[in-house]
Amino acid sequence: MKQTFEYSQIHYNEAIYHLEQKWGRRLNEHERHVLIEGYKFGRLVETENHLAKEFLFSELERKSI
């Protein structure tokens, strides 16, 4: 597995805020840590899927020329 990218805190704040509003309370430090690790993993998977689709699309275009 590839290493996850470290985003600035502002990227995590939106996800933290969303869950705090949904649950009606502040997240504790453990919950914040788990949420941030999940966010980084989700972004990694999203990026890998995007790149794989671009690669497949470019291969299809190249073969059709």
PDB file of N, CA, C and O in Angstrom:
ATOM      1  N   MET A   1       0.835  -1.175   0.000  1.00  0.00           N
ATOM      2  CA  MET A   1       0.000   0.000   0.000  1.00  0.00           C
ATOM      3  C   MET A   1       0.879   1.236   0.000  1.00  0.00           C
ATOM      4  O   MET A   1       1.892   1.291   0.648  1.00  0.00           O
ATOM      5  N   LYS A   2       0.446   2.229  -0.698  1.00  0.00           N
ATOM      6  CA  LYS A   2       1.192   3.480  -0.759  1.00  0.00           C
ATOM      7  C   LYS A   2       1.002   4.292   0.525  1.00  0.00           C
ATOM      8  O   LYS A   2       0.058   4.083   1.266  1.00  0.00           O
ATOM      9  N   GLN A   3       1.914   5.212   0.763  1.00  0.00           N
ATOM     10  CA  GLN A   3       1.842   6.088   1.928  1.00  0.00           C
ATOM     11  C   GLN A   3       0.762   7.146   1.708  1.00  0.00           C
ATOM     12  O   GLN A   3       0.670   7.711   0.626  1.00  0.00           O
ATOM     13  N   THR A   4      -0.029   7.399   2.731  1.00  0.00           N
ATOM     14  CA  THR A   4      -1.058   8.435   2.614  1.00  0.00           C
ATOM     15  C   THR A   4      -0.409   9.806   2.681  1.00  0.00           C
ATOM     16  O   THR A   4       0.646   9.989   3.271  1.00  0.00           O
ATOM     17  N   PHE A   5      -1.053  10.772   2.075  1.00  0.00           N
ATOM     18  CA  PHE A   5      -0.569  12.146   2.031  1.00  0.00           C
ATOM     19  C   PHE A   5      -1.023  12.879   3.287  1.00  0.00           C
ATOM     20  O   PHE A   5      -2.141  12.691   3.754  1.00  0.00           O
ATOM     21  N   GLU A   6      -0.152  13.699   3.840  1.00  0.00           N
ATOM     22  CA  GLU A   6      -0.510  14.513   5.005  1.00  0.00           C
ATOM     23  C   GLU A   6      -1.116  15.828   4.513  1.00  0.00           C
ATOM     24  O   GLU A   6      -0.439  16.625   3.883  1.00  0.00           O
ATOM     25  N   TYR A   7      -2.392  16.026   4.767  1.00  0.00           N
ATOM     26  CA  TYR A   7      -3.075  17.259   4.392  1.00  0.00           C
ATOM     27  C   TYR A   7      -2.950  18.265   5.526  1.00  0.00           C
ATOM     28  O   TYR A   7      -2.697  17.902   6.671  1.00  0.00           O
ATOM     29  N   SER A   8      -3.176  19.535   5.228  1.00  0.00           N
ATOM     30  CA  SER A   8      -3.194  20.531   6.291  1.00  0.00           C
ATOM     31  C   SER A   8      -4.466  20.331   7.117  1.00  0.00           C
ATOM     32  O   SER A   8      -5.447  19.753   6.644  1.00  0.00           O
ATOM     33  N   GLN A   9      -4.447  20.819   8.335  1.00  0.00           N
ATOM     34  CA  GLN A   9      -5.557  20.619   9.269  1.00  0.00           C
ATOM     35  C   GLN A   9      -6.892  21.107   8.709  1.00  0.00           C
ATOM     36  O   GLN A   9      -7.934  20.536   8.994  1.00  0.00           O
ATOM     37  N   ILE A  10      -6.860  22.127   7.877  1.00  0.00           N
ATOM     38  CA  ILE A  10      -8.113  22.684   7.342  1.00  0.00           C
ATOM     39  C   ILE A  10      -8.900  21.649   6.544  1.00  0.00           C
ATOM     40  O   ILE A  10     -10.127  21.665   6.536  1.00  0.00           O
ATOM     41  N   HIS A  11      -8.211  20.708   5.901  1.00  0.00           N
ATOM     42  CA  HIS A  11      -8.908  19.670   5.144  1.00  0.00           C
ATOM     43  C   HIS A  11      -9.676  18.724   6.057  1.00  0.00           C
ATOM     44  O   HIS A  11     -10.725  18.210   5.688  1.00  0.00           O
ATOM     45  N   TYR A  12      -9.147  18.480   7.241  1.00  0.00           N
ATOM     46  CA  TYR A  12      -9.814  17.579   8.177  1.00  0.00           C
ATOM     47  C   TYR A  12     -10.958  18.264   8.916  1.00  0.00           C
ATOM     48  O   TYR A  12     -11.901  17.603   9.349  1.00  0.00           O
ATOM     49  N   ASN A  13     -10.865  19.578   9.082  1.00  0.00           N
ATOM     50  CA  ASN A  13     -11.854  20.299   9.879  1.00  0.00           C
ATOM     51  C   ASN A  13     -13.271  20.125   9.354  1.00  0.00           C
ATOM     52  O   ASN A  13     -14.214  20.044  10.134  1.00  0.00           O
ATOM     53  N   GLU A  14     -13.429  20.075   8.040  1.00  0.00           N
ATOM     54  CA  GLU A  14     -14.770  19.919   7.471  1.00  0.00           C
ATOM     55  C   GLU A  14     -15.390  18.586   7.882  1.00  0.00           C
ATOM     56  O   GLU A  14     -16.558  18.523   8.273  1.00  0.00           O
ATOM     57  N   ALA A  15     -14.599  17.514   7.805  1.00  0.00           N
ATOM     58  CA  ALA A  15     -15.105  16.197   8.197  1.00  0.00           C
ATOM     59  C   ALA A  15     -15.390  16.143   9.701  1.00  0.00           C
ATOM     60  O   ALA A  15     -16.410  15.586  10.124  1.00  0.00           O
ATOM     61  N   ILE A  16     -14.506  16.730  10.494  1.00  0.00           N
ATOM     62  CA  ILE A  16     -14.705  16.770  11.943  1.00  0.00           C
ATOM     63  C   ILE A  16     -15.968  17.562  12.269  1.00  0.00           C
ATOM     64  O   ILE A  16     -16.820  17.108  13.057  1.00  0.00           O
ATOM     65  N   TYR A  17     -16.116  18.722  11.669  1.00  0.00           N
ATOM     66  CA  TYR A  17     -17.286  19.562  11.911  1.00  0.00           C
ATOM     67  C   TYR A  17     -18.574  18.825  11.529  1.00  0.00           C
ATOM     68  O   TYR A  17     -19.569  18.861  12.263  1.00  0.00           O
ATOM     69  N   HIS A  18     -18.547  18.153  10.382  1.00  0.00           N
ATOM     70  CA  HIS A  18     -19.728  17.421   9.909  1.00  0.00           C
ATOM     71  C   HIS A  18     -20.181  16.387  10.944  1.00  0.00           C
ATOM     72  O   HIS A  18     -21.366  16.322  11.296  1.00  0.00           O
ATOM     73  N   LEU A  19     -19.245  15.585  11.439  1.00  0.00           N
ATOM     74  CA  LEU A  19     -19.629  14.562  12.411  1.00  0.00           C
ATOM     75  C   LEU A  19     -20.036  15.163  13.746  1.00  0.00           C
ATOM     76  O   LEU A  19     -20.966  14.665  14.392  1.00  0.00           O
ATOM     77  N   GLU A  20     -19.367  16.216  14.162  1.00  0.00           N
ATOM     78  CA  GLU A  20     -19.758  16.849  15.418  1.00  0.00           C
ATOM     79  C   GLU A  20     -21.174  17.405  15.338  1.00  0.00           C
ATOM     80  O   GLU A  20     -21.945  17.293  16.301  1.00  0.00           O
ATOM     81  N   GLN A  21     -21.545  17.961  14.199  1.00  0.00           N
ATOM     82  CA  GLN A  21     -22.910  18.467  14.018  1.00  0.00           C
ATOM     83  C   GLN A  21     -23.915  17.320  13.947  1.00  0.00           C
ATOM     84  O   GLN A  21     -24.993  17.383  14.527  1.00  0.00           O
ATOM     85  N   LYS A  22     -23.546  16.266  13.246  1.00  0.00           N
ATOM     86  CA  LYS A  22     -24.441  15.116  13.096  1.00  0.00           C
ATOM     87  C   LYS A  22     -24.676  14.420  14.437  1.00  0.00           C
ATOM     88  O   LYS A  22     -25.798  14.014  14.745  1.00  0.00           O
ATOM     89  N   TRP A  23     -23.627  14.280  15.228  1.00  0.00           N
ATOM     90  CA  TRP A  23     -23.737  13.579  16.501  1.00  0.00           C
ATOM     91  C   TRP A  23     -24.114  14.509  17.650  1.00  0.00           C
ATOM     92  O   TRP A  23     -24.405  14.058  18.754  1.00  0.00           O
ATOM     93  N   GLY A  24     -24.075  15.819  17.416  1.00  0.00           N
ATOM     94  CA  GLY A  24     -24.470  16.776  18.437  1.00  0.00           C
ATOM     95  C   GLY A  24     -23.501  16.887  19.605  1.00  0.00           C
ATOM     96  O   GLY A  24     -23.919  17.192  20.725  1.00  0.00           O
ATOM     97  N   ARG A  25     -22.224  16.612  19.358  1.00  0.00           N
ATOM     98  CA  ARG A  25     -21.217  16.727  20.413  1.00  0.00           C
ATOM     99  C   ARG A  25     -19.835  16.839  19.781  1.00  0.00           C
ATOM    100  O   ARG A  25     -19.665  16.578  18.597  1.00  0.00           O
ATOM    101  N   ARG A  26     -18.868  17.245  20.598  1.00  0.00           N
ATOM    102  CA  ARG A  26     -17.481  17.320  20.112  1.00  0.00           C
ATOM    103  C   ARG A  26     -16.878  15.926  20.095  1.00  0.00           C
ATOM    104  O   ARG A  26     -17.179  15.093  20.949  1.00  0.00           O
ATOM    105  N   LEU A  27     -16.035  15.666  19.102  1.00  0.00           N
ATOM    106  CA  LEU A  27     -15.330  14.383  19.045  1.00  0.00           C
ATOM    107  C   LEU A  27     -14.164  14.403  20.028  1.00  0.00           C
ATOM    108  O   LEU A  27     -13.516  15.429  20.211  1.00  0.00           O
ATOM    109  N   ASN A  28     -13.888  13.242  20.627  1.00  0.00           N
ATOM    110  CA  ASN A  28     -12.718  13.174  21.487  1.00  0.00           C
ATOM    111  C   ASN A  28     -11.469  12.957  20.627  1.00  0.00           C
ATOM    112  O   ASN A  28     -11.568  12.767  19.399  1.00  0.00           O
ATOM    113  N   GLU A  29     -10.310  12.998  21.234  1.00  0.00           N
ATOM    114  CA  GLU A  29      -9.054  12.909  20.471  1.00  0.00           C
ATOM    115  C   GLU A  29      -8.938  11.606  19.694  1.00  0.00           C
ATOM    116  O   GLU A  29      -8.473  11.587  18.549  1.00  0.00           O
ATOM    117  N   HIS A  30      -9.369  10.494  20.283  1.00  0.00           N
ATOM    118  CA  HIS A  30      -9.309   9.209  19.578  1.00  0.00           C
ATOM    119  C   HIS A  30     -10.215   9.217  18.349  1.00  0.00           C
ATOM    120  O   HIS A  30      -9.812   8.780  17.265  1.00  0.00           O
ATOM    121  N   GLU A  31     -11.425   9.717  18.503  1.00  0.00           N
ATOM    122  CA  GLU A  31     -12.358   9.779  17.380  1.00  0.00           C
ATOM    123  C   GLU A  31     -11.820  10.681  16.269  1.00  0.00           C
ATOM    124  O   GLU A  31     -11.939  10.351  15.093  1.00  0.00           O
ATOM    125  N   ARG A  32     -11.222  11.804  16.643  1.00  0.00           N
ATOM    126  CA  ARG A  32     -10.621  12.697  15.640  1.00  0.00           C
ATOM    127  C   ARG A  32      -9.501  11.989  14.889  1.00  0.00           C
ATOM    128  O   ARG A  32      -9.403  12.094  13.669  1.00  0.00           O
ATOM    129  N   HIS A  33      -8.668  11.282  15.628  1.00  0.00           N
ATOM    130  CA  HIS A  33      -7.545  10.570  15.005  1.00  0.00           C
ATOM    131  C   HIS A  33      -8.050   9.511  14.015  1.00  0.00           C
ATOM    132  O   HIS A  33      -7.551   9.419  12.889  1.00  0.00           O
ATOM    133  N   VAL A  34      -9.039   8.729  14.439  1.00  0.00           N
ATOM    134  CA  VAL A  34      -9.598   7.691  13.565  1.00  0.00           C
ATOM    135  C   VAL A  34     -10.241   8.324  12.329  1.00  0.00           C
ATOM    136  O   VAL A  34     -10.061   7.846  11.201  1.00  0.00           O
ATOM    137  N   LEU A  35     -10.956   9.415  12.521  1.00  0.00           N
ATOM    138  CA  LEU A  35     -11.591  10.111  11.400  1.00  0.00           C
ATOM    139  C   LEU A  35     -10.549  10.631  10.410  1.00  0.00           C
ATOM    140  O   LEU A  35     -10.705  10.478   9.194  1.00  0.00           O
ATOM    141  N   ILE A  36      -9.477  11.220  10.919  1.00  0.00           N
ATOM    142  CA  ILE A  36      -8.426  11.756  10.048  1.00  0.00           C
ATOM    143  C   ILE A  36      -7.738  10.642   9.278  1.00  0.00           C
ATOM    144  O   ILE A  36      -7.504  10.764   8.069  1.00  0.00           O
ATOM    145  N   GLU A  37      -7.441   9.521   9.933  1.00  0.00           N
ATOM    146  CA  GLU A  37      -6.823   8.391   9.231  1.00  0.00           C
ATOM    147  C   GLU A  37      -7.761   7.846   8.158  1.00  0.00           C
ATOM    148  O   GLU A  37      -7.334   7.500   7.057  1.00  0.00           O
ATOM    149  N   GLY A  38      -9.051   7.773   8.459  1.00  0.00           N
ATOM    150  CA  GLY A  38     -10.033   7.328   7.465  1.00  0.00           C
ATOM    151  C   GLY A  38     -10.136   8.294   6.297  1.00  0.00           C
ATOM    152  O   GLY A  38     -10.266   7.887   5.140  1.00  0.00           O
ATOM    153  N   TYR A  39     -10.071   9.587   6.593  1.00  0.00           N
ATOM    154  CA  TYR A  39     -10.106  10.611   5.548  1.00  0.00           C
ATOM    155  C   TYR A  39      -8.916  10.446   4.611  1.00  0.00           C
ATOM    156  O   TYR A  39      -9.066  10.446   3.390  1.00  0.00           O
ATOM    157  N   LYS A  40      -7.718  10.281   5.189  1.00  0.00           N
ATOM    158  CA  LYS A  40      -6.511  10.136   4.362  1.00  0.00           C
ATOM    159  C   LYS A  40      -6.586   8.876   3.511  1.00  0.00           C
ATOM    160  O   LYS A  40      -6.247   8.897   2.334  1.00  0.00           O
ATOM    161  N   PHE A  41      -7.072   7.774   4.106  1.00  0.00           N
ATOM    162  CA  PHE A  41      -7.187   6.530   3.354  1.00  0.00           C
ATOM    163  C   PHE A  41      -8.208   6.668   2.227  1.00  0.00           C
ATOM    164  O   PHE A  41      -7.969   6.231   1.102  1.00  0.00           O
ATOM    165  N   GLY A  42      -9.337   7.294   2.530  1.00  0.00           N
ATOM    166  CA  GLY A  42     -10.365   7.499   1.500  1.00  0.00           C
ATOM    167  C   GLY A  42      -9.856   8.340   0.344  1.00  0.00           C
ATOM    168  O   GLY A  42     -10.141   8.051  -0.821  1.00  0.00           O
ATOM    169  N   ARG A  43      -9.101   9.392   0.653  1.00  0.00           N
ATOM    170  CA  ARG A  43      -8.534  10.232  -0.408  1.00  0.00           C
ATOM    171  C   ARG A  43      -7.517   9.455  -1.236  1.00  0.00           C
ATOM    172  O   ARG A  43      -7.437   9.625  -2.453  1.00  0.00           O
ATOM    173  N   LEU A  44      -6.731   8.592  -0.593  1.00  0.00           N
ATOM    174  CA  LEU A  44      -5.756   7.771  -1.307  1.00  0.00           C
ATOM    175  C   LEU A  44      -6.461   6.843  -2.292  1.00  0.00           C
ATOM    176  O   LEU A  44      -6.091   6.763  -3.468  1.00  0.00           O
ATOM    177  N   VAL A  45      -7.497   6.168  -1.833  1.00  0.00           N
ATOM    178  CA  VAL A  45      -8.251   5.253  -2.695  1.00  0.00           C
ATOM    179  C   VAL A  45      -8.918   6.023  -3.828  1.00  0.00           C
ATOM    180  O   VAL A  45      -8.896   5.589  -4.993  1.00  0.00           O
ATOM    181  N   GLU A  46      -9.492   7.171  -3.515  1.00  0.00           N
ATOM    182  CA  GLU A  46     -10.138   8.010  -4.528  1.00  0.00           C
ATOM    183  C   GLU A  46      -9.137   8.433  -5.604  1.00  0.00           C
ATOM    184  O   GLU A  46      -9.429   8.368  -6.802  1.00  0.00           O
ATOM    185  N   THR A  47      -7.948   8.827  -5.200  1.00  0.00           N
ATOM    186  CA  THR A  47      -6.907   9.243  -6.148  1.00  0.00           C
ATOM    187  C   THR A  47      -6.447   8.074  -7.005  1.00  0.00           C
ATOM    188  O   THR A  47      -6.292   8.205  -8.226  1.00  0.00           O
ATOM    189  N   GLU A  48      -6.218   6.916  -6.377  1.00  0.00           N
ATOM    190  CA  GLU A  48      -5.796   5.739  -7.133  1.00  0.00           C
ATOM    191  C   GLU A  48      -6.844   5.343  -8.167  1.00  0.00           C
ATOM    192  O   GLU A  48      -6.508   4.999  -9.301  1.00  0.00           O
ATOM    193  N   ASN A  49      -8.115   5.383  -7.795  1.00  0.00           N
ATOM    194  CA  ASN A  49      -9.193   5.043  -8.737  1.00  0.00           C
ATOM    195  C   ASN A  49      -9.251   6.040  -9.889  1.00  0.00           C
ATOM    196  O   ASN A  49      -9.429   5.641 -11.051  1.00  0.00           O
ATOM    197  N   HIS A  50      -9.089   7.313  -9.577  1.00  0.00           N
ATOM    198  CA  HIS A  50      -9.099   8.345 -10.614  1.00  0.00           C
ATOM    199  C   HIS A  50      -7.951   8.127 -11.605  1.00  0.00           C
ATOM    200  O   HIS A  50      -8.151   8.188 -12.826  1.00  0.00           O
ATOM    201  N   LEU A  51      -6.760   7.864 -11.081  1.00  0.00           N
ATOM    202  CA  LEU A  51      -5.605   7.650 -11.950  1.00  0.00           C
ATOM    203  C   LEU A  51      -5.762   6.384 -12.787  1.00  0.00           C
ATOM    204  O   LEU A  51      -5.370   6.359 -13.958  1.00  0.00           O
ATOM    205  N   ALA A  52      -6.333   5.354 -12.208  1.00  0.00           N
ATOM    206  CA  ALA A  52      -6.544   4.105 -12.951  1.00  0.00           C
ATOM    207  C   ALA A  52      -7.524   4.330 -14.101  1.00  0.00           C
ATOM    208  O   ALA A  52      -7.306   3.843 -15.217  1.00  0.00           O
ATOM    209  N   LYS A  53      -8.582   5.100 -13.858  1.00  0.00           N
ATOM    210  CA  LYS A  53      -9.549   5.397 -14.917  1.00  0.00           C
ATOM    211  C   LYS A  53      -8.905   6.220 -16.033  1.00  0.00           C
ATOM    212  O   LYS A  53      -9.130   5.964 -17.213  1.00  0.00           O
ATOM    213  N   GLU A  54      -8.097   7.202 -15.641  1.00  0.00           N
ATOM    214  CA  GLU A  54      -7.408   8.012 -16.652  1.00  0.00           C
ATOM    215  C   GLU A  54      -6.468   7.152 -17.488  1.00  0.00           C
ATOM    216  O   GLU A  54      -6.387   7.305 -18.702  1.00  0.00           O
ATOM    217  N   PHE A  55      -5.756   6.239 -16.834  1.00  0.00           N
ATOM    218  CA  PHE A  55      -4.833   5.364 -17.541  1.00  0.00           C
ATOM    219  C   PHE A  55      -5.585   4.470 -18.526  1.00  0.00           C
ATOM    220  O   PHE A  55      -5.186   4.336 -19.689  1.00  0.00           O
ATOM    221  N   LEU A  56      -6.675   3.866 -18.061  1.00  0.00           N
ATOM    222  CA  LEU A  56      -7.453   2.996 -18.947  1.00  0.00           C
ATOM    223  C   LEU A  56      -8.033   3.772 -20.123  1.00  0.00           C
ATOM    224  O   LEU A  56      -8.031   3.296 -21.255  1.00  0.00           O
ATOM    225  N   PHE A  57      -8.532   4.974 -19.858  1.00  0.00           N
ATOM    226  CA  PHE A  57      -9.086   5.801 -20.922  1.00  0.00           C
ATOM    227  C   PHE A  57      -8.014   6.145 -21.952  1.00  0.00           C
ATOM    228  O   PHE A  57      -8.240   6.062 -23.156  1.00  0.00           O
ATOM    229  N   SER A  58      -6.812   6.512 -21.470  1.00  0.00           N
ATOM    230  CA  SER A  58      -5.736   6.863 -22.407  1.00  0.00           C
ATOM    231  C   SER A  58      -5.288   5.649 -23.206  1.00  0.00           C
ATOM    232  O   SER A  58      -4.949   5.760 -24.386  1.00  0.00           O
ATOM    233  N   GLU A  59      -5.296   4.470 -22.591  1.00  0.00           N
ATOM    234  CA  GLU A  59      -4.931   3.242 -23.310  1.00  0.00           C
ATOM    235  C   GLU A  59      -5.975   2.932 -24.386  1.00  0.00           C
ATOM    236  O   GLU A  59      -5.609   2.535 -25.492  1.00  0.00           O
ATOM    237  N   LEU A  60      -7.242   3.108 -24.069  1.00  0.00           N
ATOM    238  CA  LEU A  60      -8.292   2.859 -25.058  1.00  0.00           C
ATOM    239  C   LEU A  60      -8.171   3.836 -26.235  1.00  0.00           C
ATOM    240  O   LEU A  60      -8.348   3.449 -27.393  1.00  0.00           O
ATOM    241  N   GLU A  61      -7.905   5.101 -25.929  1.00  0.00           N
ATOM    242  CA  GLU A  61      -7.731   6.100 -26.995  1.00  0.00           C
ATOM    243  C   GLU A  61      -6.519   5.749 -27.854  1.00  0.00           C
ATOM    244  O   GLU A  61      -6.574   5.859 -29.071  1.00  0.00           O
ATOM    245  N   ARG A  62      -5.434   5.345 -27.226  1.00  0.00           N
ATOM    246  CA  ARG A  62      -4.216   5.027 -27.955  1.00  0.00           C
ATOM    247  C   ARG A  62      -4.430   3.837 -28.881  1.00  0.00           C
ATOM    248  O   ARG A  62      -3.982   3.830 -30.021  1.00  0.00           O
ATOM    249  N   LYS A  63      -5.168   2.837 -28.439  1.00  0.00           N
ATOM    250  CA  LYS A  63      -5.410   1.634 -29.251  1.00  0.00           C
ATOM    251  C   LYS A  63      -6.386   1.911 -30.397  1.00  0.00           C
ATOM    252  O   LYS A  63      -6.363   1.221 -31.411  1.00  0.00           O
ATOM    253  N   SER A  64      -7.247   2.913 -30.232  1.00  0.00           N
ATOM    254  CA  SER A  64      -8.222   3.177 -31.281  1.00  0.00           C
ATOM    255  C   SER A  64      -7.668   4.061 -32.389  1.00  0.00           C
ATOM    256  O   SER A  64      -8.308   4.249 -33.404  1.00  0.00           O
ATOM    257  N   ILE A  65      -6.480   4.620 -32.153  1.00  0.00           N
ATOM    258  CA  ILE A  65      -5.898   5.509 -33.174  1.00  0.00           C
ATOM    259  C   ILE A  65      -5.154   4.719 -34.215  1.00  0.00           C
ATOM    260  O   ILE A  65      -4.760   3.688 -34.186  1.00  0.00           O
TER     261      ILE A  65
END
